GROMACS .gro file of C-alpha atoms in nm:
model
  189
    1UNK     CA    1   0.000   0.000   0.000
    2UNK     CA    2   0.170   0.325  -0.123
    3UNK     CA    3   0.053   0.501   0.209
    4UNK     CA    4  -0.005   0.266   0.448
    5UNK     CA    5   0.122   0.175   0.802
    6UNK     CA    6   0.112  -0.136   0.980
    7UNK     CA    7  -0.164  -0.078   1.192
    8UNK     CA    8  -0.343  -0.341   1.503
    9UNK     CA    9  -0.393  -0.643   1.326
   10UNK     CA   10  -0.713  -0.818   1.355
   11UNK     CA   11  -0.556  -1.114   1.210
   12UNK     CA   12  -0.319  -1.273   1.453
   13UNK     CA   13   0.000  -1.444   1.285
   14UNK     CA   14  -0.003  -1.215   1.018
   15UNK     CA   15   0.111  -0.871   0.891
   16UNK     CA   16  -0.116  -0.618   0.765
   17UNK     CA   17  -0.075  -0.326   0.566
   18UNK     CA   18  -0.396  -0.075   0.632
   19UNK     CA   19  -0.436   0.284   0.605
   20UNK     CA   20  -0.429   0.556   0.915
   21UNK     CA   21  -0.705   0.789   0.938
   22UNK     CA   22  -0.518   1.082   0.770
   23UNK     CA   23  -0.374   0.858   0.459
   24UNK     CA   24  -0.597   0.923   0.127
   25UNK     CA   25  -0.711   0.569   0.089
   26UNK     CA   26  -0.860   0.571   0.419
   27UNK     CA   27  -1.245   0.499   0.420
   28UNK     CA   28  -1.591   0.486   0.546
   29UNK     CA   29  -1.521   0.097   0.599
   30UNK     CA   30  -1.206   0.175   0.761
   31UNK     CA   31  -1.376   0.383   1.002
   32UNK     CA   32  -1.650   0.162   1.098
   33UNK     CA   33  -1.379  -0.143   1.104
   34UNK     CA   34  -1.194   0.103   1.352
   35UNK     CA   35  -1.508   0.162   1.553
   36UNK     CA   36  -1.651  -0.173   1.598
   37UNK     CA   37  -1.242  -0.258   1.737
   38UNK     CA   38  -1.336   0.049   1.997
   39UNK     CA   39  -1.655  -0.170   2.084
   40UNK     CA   40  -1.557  -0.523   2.035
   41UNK     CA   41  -1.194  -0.493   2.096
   42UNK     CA   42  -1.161  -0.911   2.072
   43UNK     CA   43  -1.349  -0.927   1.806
   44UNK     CA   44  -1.153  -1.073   1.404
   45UNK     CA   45  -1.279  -0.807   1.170
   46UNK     CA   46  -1.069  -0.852   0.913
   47UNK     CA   47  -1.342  -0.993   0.698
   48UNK     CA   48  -1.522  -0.677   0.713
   49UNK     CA   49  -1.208  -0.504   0.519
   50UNK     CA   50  -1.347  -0.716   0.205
   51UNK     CA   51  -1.688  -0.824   0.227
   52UNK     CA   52  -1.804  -0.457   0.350
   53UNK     CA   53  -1.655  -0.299   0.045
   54UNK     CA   54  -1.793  -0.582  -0.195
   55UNK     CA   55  -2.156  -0.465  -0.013
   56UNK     CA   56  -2.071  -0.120  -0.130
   57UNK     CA   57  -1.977  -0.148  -0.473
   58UNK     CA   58  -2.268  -0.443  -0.498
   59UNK     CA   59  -2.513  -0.139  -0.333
   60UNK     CA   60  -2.338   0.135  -0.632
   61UNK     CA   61  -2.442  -0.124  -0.947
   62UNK     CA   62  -2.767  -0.198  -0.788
   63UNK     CA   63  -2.869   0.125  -0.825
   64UNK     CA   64  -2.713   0.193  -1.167
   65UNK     CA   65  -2.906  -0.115  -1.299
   66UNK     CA   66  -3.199  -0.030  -1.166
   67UNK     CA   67  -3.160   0.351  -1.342
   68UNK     CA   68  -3.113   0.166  -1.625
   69UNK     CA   69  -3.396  -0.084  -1.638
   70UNK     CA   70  -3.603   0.149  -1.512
   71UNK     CA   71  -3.555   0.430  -1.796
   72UNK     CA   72  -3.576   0.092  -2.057
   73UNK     CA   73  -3.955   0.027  -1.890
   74UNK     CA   74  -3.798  -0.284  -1.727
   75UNK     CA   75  -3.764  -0.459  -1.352
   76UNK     CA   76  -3.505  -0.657  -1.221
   77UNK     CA   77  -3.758  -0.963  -1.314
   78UNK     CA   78  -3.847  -0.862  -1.673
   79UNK     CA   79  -3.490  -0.770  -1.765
   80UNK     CA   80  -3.365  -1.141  -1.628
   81UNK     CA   81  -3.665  -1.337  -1.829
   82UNK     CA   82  -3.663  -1.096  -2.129
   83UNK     CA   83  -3.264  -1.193  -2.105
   84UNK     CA   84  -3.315  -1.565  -2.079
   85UNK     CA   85  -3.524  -1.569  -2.385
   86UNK     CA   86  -3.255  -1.376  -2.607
   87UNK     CA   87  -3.007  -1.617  -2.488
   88UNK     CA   88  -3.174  -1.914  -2.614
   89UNK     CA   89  -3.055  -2.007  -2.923
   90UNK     CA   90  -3.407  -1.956  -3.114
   91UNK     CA   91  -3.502  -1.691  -2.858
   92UNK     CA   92  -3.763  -1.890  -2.759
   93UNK     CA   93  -3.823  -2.079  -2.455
   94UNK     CA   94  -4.118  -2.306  -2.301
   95UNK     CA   95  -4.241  -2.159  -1.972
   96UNK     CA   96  -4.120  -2.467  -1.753
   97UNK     CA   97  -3.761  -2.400  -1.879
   98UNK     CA   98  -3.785  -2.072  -1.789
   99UNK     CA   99  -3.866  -2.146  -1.421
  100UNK     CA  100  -3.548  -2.322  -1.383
  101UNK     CA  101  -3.373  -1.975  -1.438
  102UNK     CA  102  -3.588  -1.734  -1.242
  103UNK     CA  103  -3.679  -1.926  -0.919
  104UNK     CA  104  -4.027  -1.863  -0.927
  105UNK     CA  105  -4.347  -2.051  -0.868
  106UNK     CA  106  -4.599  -2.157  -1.199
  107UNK     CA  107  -4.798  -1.892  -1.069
  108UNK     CA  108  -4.563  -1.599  -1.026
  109UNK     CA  109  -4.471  -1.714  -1.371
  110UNK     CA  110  -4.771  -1.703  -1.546
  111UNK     CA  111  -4.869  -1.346  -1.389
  112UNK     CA  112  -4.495  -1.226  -1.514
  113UNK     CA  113  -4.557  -1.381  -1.854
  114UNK     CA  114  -4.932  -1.196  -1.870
  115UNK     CA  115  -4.755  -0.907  -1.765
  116UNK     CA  116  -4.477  -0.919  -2.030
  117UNK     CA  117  -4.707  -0.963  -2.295
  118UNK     CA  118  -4.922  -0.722  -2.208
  119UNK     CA  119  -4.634  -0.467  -2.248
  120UNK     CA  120  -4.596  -0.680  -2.659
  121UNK     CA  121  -4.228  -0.753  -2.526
  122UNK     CA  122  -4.294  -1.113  -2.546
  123UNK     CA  123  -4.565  -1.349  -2.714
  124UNK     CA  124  -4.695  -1.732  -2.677
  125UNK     CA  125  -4.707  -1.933  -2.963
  126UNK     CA  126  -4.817  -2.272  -2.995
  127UNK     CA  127  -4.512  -2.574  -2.960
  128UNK     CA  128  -4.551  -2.698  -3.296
  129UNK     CA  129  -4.329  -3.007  -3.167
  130UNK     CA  130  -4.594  -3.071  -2.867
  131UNK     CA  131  -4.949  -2.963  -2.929
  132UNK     CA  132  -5.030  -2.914  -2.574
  133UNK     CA  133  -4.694  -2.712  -2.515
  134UNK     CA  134  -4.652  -2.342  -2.550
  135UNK     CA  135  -4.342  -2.103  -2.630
  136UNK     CA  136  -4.257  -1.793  -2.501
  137UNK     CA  137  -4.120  -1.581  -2.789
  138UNK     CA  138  -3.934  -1.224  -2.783
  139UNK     CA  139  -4.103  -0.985  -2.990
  140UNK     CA  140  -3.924  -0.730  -3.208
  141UNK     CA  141  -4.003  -0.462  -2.924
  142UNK     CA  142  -3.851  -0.676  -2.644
  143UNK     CA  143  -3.524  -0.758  -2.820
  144UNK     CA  144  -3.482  -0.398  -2.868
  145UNK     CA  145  -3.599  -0.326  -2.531
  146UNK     CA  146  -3.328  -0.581  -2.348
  147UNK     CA  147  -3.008  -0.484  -2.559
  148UNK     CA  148  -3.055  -0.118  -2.503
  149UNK     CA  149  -3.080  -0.182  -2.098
  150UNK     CA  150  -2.776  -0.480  -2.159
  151UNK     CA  151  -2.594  -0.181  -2.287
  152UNK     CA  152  -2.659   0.020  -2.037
  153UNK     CA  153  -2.591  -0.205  -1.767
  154UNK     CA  154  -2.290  -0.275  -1.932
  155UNK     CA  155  -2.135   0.060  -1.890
  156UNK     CA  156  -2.248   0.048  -1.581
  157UNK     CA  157  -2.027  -0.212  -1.469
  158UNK     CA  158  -1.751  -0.083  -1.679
  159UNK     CA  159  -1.765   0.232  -1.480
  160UNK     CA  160  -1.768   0.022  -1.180
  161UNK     CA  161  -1.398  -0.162  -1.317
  162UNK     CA  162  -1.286   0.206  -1.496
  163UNK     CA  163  -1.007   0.247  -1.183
  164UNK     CA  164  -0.892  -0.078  -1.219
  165UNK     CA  165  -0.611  -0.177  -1.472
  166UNK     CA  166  -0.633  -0.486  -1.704
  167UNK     CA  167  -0.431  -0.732  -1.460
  168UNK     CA  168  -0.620  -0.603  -1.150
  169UNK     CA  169  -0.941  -0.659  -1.302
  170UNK     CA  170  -0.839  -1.025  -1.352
  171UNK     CA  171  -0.672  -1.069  -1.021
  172UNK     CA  172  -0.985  -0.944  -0.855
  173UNK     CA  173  -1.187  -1.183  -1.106
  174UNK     CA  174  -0.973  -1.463  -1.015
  175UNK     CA  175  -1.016  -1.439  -0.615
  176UNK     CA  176  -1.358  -1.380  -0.694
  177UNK     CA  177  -1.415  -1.708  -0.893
  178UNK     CA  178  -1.192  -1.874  -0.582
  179UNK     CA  179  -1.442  -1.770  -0.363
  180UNK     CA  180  -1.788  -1.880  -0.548
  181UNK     CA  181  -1.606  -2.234  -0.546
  182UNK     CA  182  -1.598  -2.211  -0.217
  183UNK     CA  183  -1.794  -2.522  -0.073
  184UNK     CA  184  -1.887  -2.404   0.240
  185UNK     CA  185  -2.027  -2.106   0.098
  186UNK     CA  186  -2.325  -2.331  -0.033
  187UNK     CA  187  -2.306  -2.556   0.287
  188UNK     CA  188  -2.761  -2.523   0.405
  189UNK     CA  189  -2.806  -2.198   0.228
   0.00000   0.00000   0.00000
């Protein structure tokens, strides 16, 4: 750390670089982290130093995406189905498929689908394969709709990353990817 000191370490065994209150790369984090020591003094907060900031910059997108589906005429739920569709290679899908990828119940489905049709971003057509089956095509107004708010939410993250240099961004993707394999993350979630 260009400005750093070694400062009370909340790891034991091991050296840590963090910034003092007057260094520039000190933070709101860093401040909490440093109250919560004042209040719980025994306490190993050294998780915070990562997982608070990850809150933070998860909080920052959040927001940008929802700017951004919002000025498209899309939710968090729409964009994701409406996305799951264009992904398929005949942007098409059958309802049931599209339950594995949203998480919802047949009838939270159904009322989303209504809903989506309503708004002529997707329509039902008859499974020619399986008489009784039906498939959820994207219309010409919901592929349009869903790549102008993937574009946007695409510069969104790349404003997110803009600080970052090639090899950080992959160093942070890497310990990222390290930690979504973790098994105990998944352990009765």
């Amino acid at each position: 750390m260009e400005h750093g000191s070694t400062v009370r370490n909340e790891n034991p065994g091991k050296s840590v670089e963090r910034p003092d209150p007057g260094d520039p790369n000190w933070d709101v984090v860093d401040q909490i982290i440093e109250d919560m020591h004042r209040i719980t003094p025994e306490a190993d907060l050294s998780s915070l130093h990562v997982v608070s900031r990850m809150l933070r910059v998860i909080r920052i997108f959040e927001r940008c995406r929802e700017k951004a589906l919002k000025t498209h005429g899309l939710e968090a739920w729409s964009f994701d189905m409406l996305a799951a569709i264009r992904r398929s290679t005949a942007e098409q899908m059958r309802p049931g498929d599209l339950l594995e990828f949203t998480f919802v119940t047949s009838g939270t489905m159904t009322s989303r689908l209504d809903s989506l049709e309503r708004r002529k971003l997707i329509a039902r057509r008859r499974d020619e394969s399986d008489r009784r089956g039906v498939l959820v095509v994207i219309t010409d107004t919901g592929r349009a709709r869903i790549d102008q708010a993937f574009d946007d939410i695409i510069a969104c993250q790349q404003e997110l990353i803009a600080d970052l240099d090639p090899a950080e961004s992959l160093q942070l993707e890497r310990l990222l990817r390290r930690m979504l394999r973790s098994d105990h993350l998944y352990a009765e979630s």
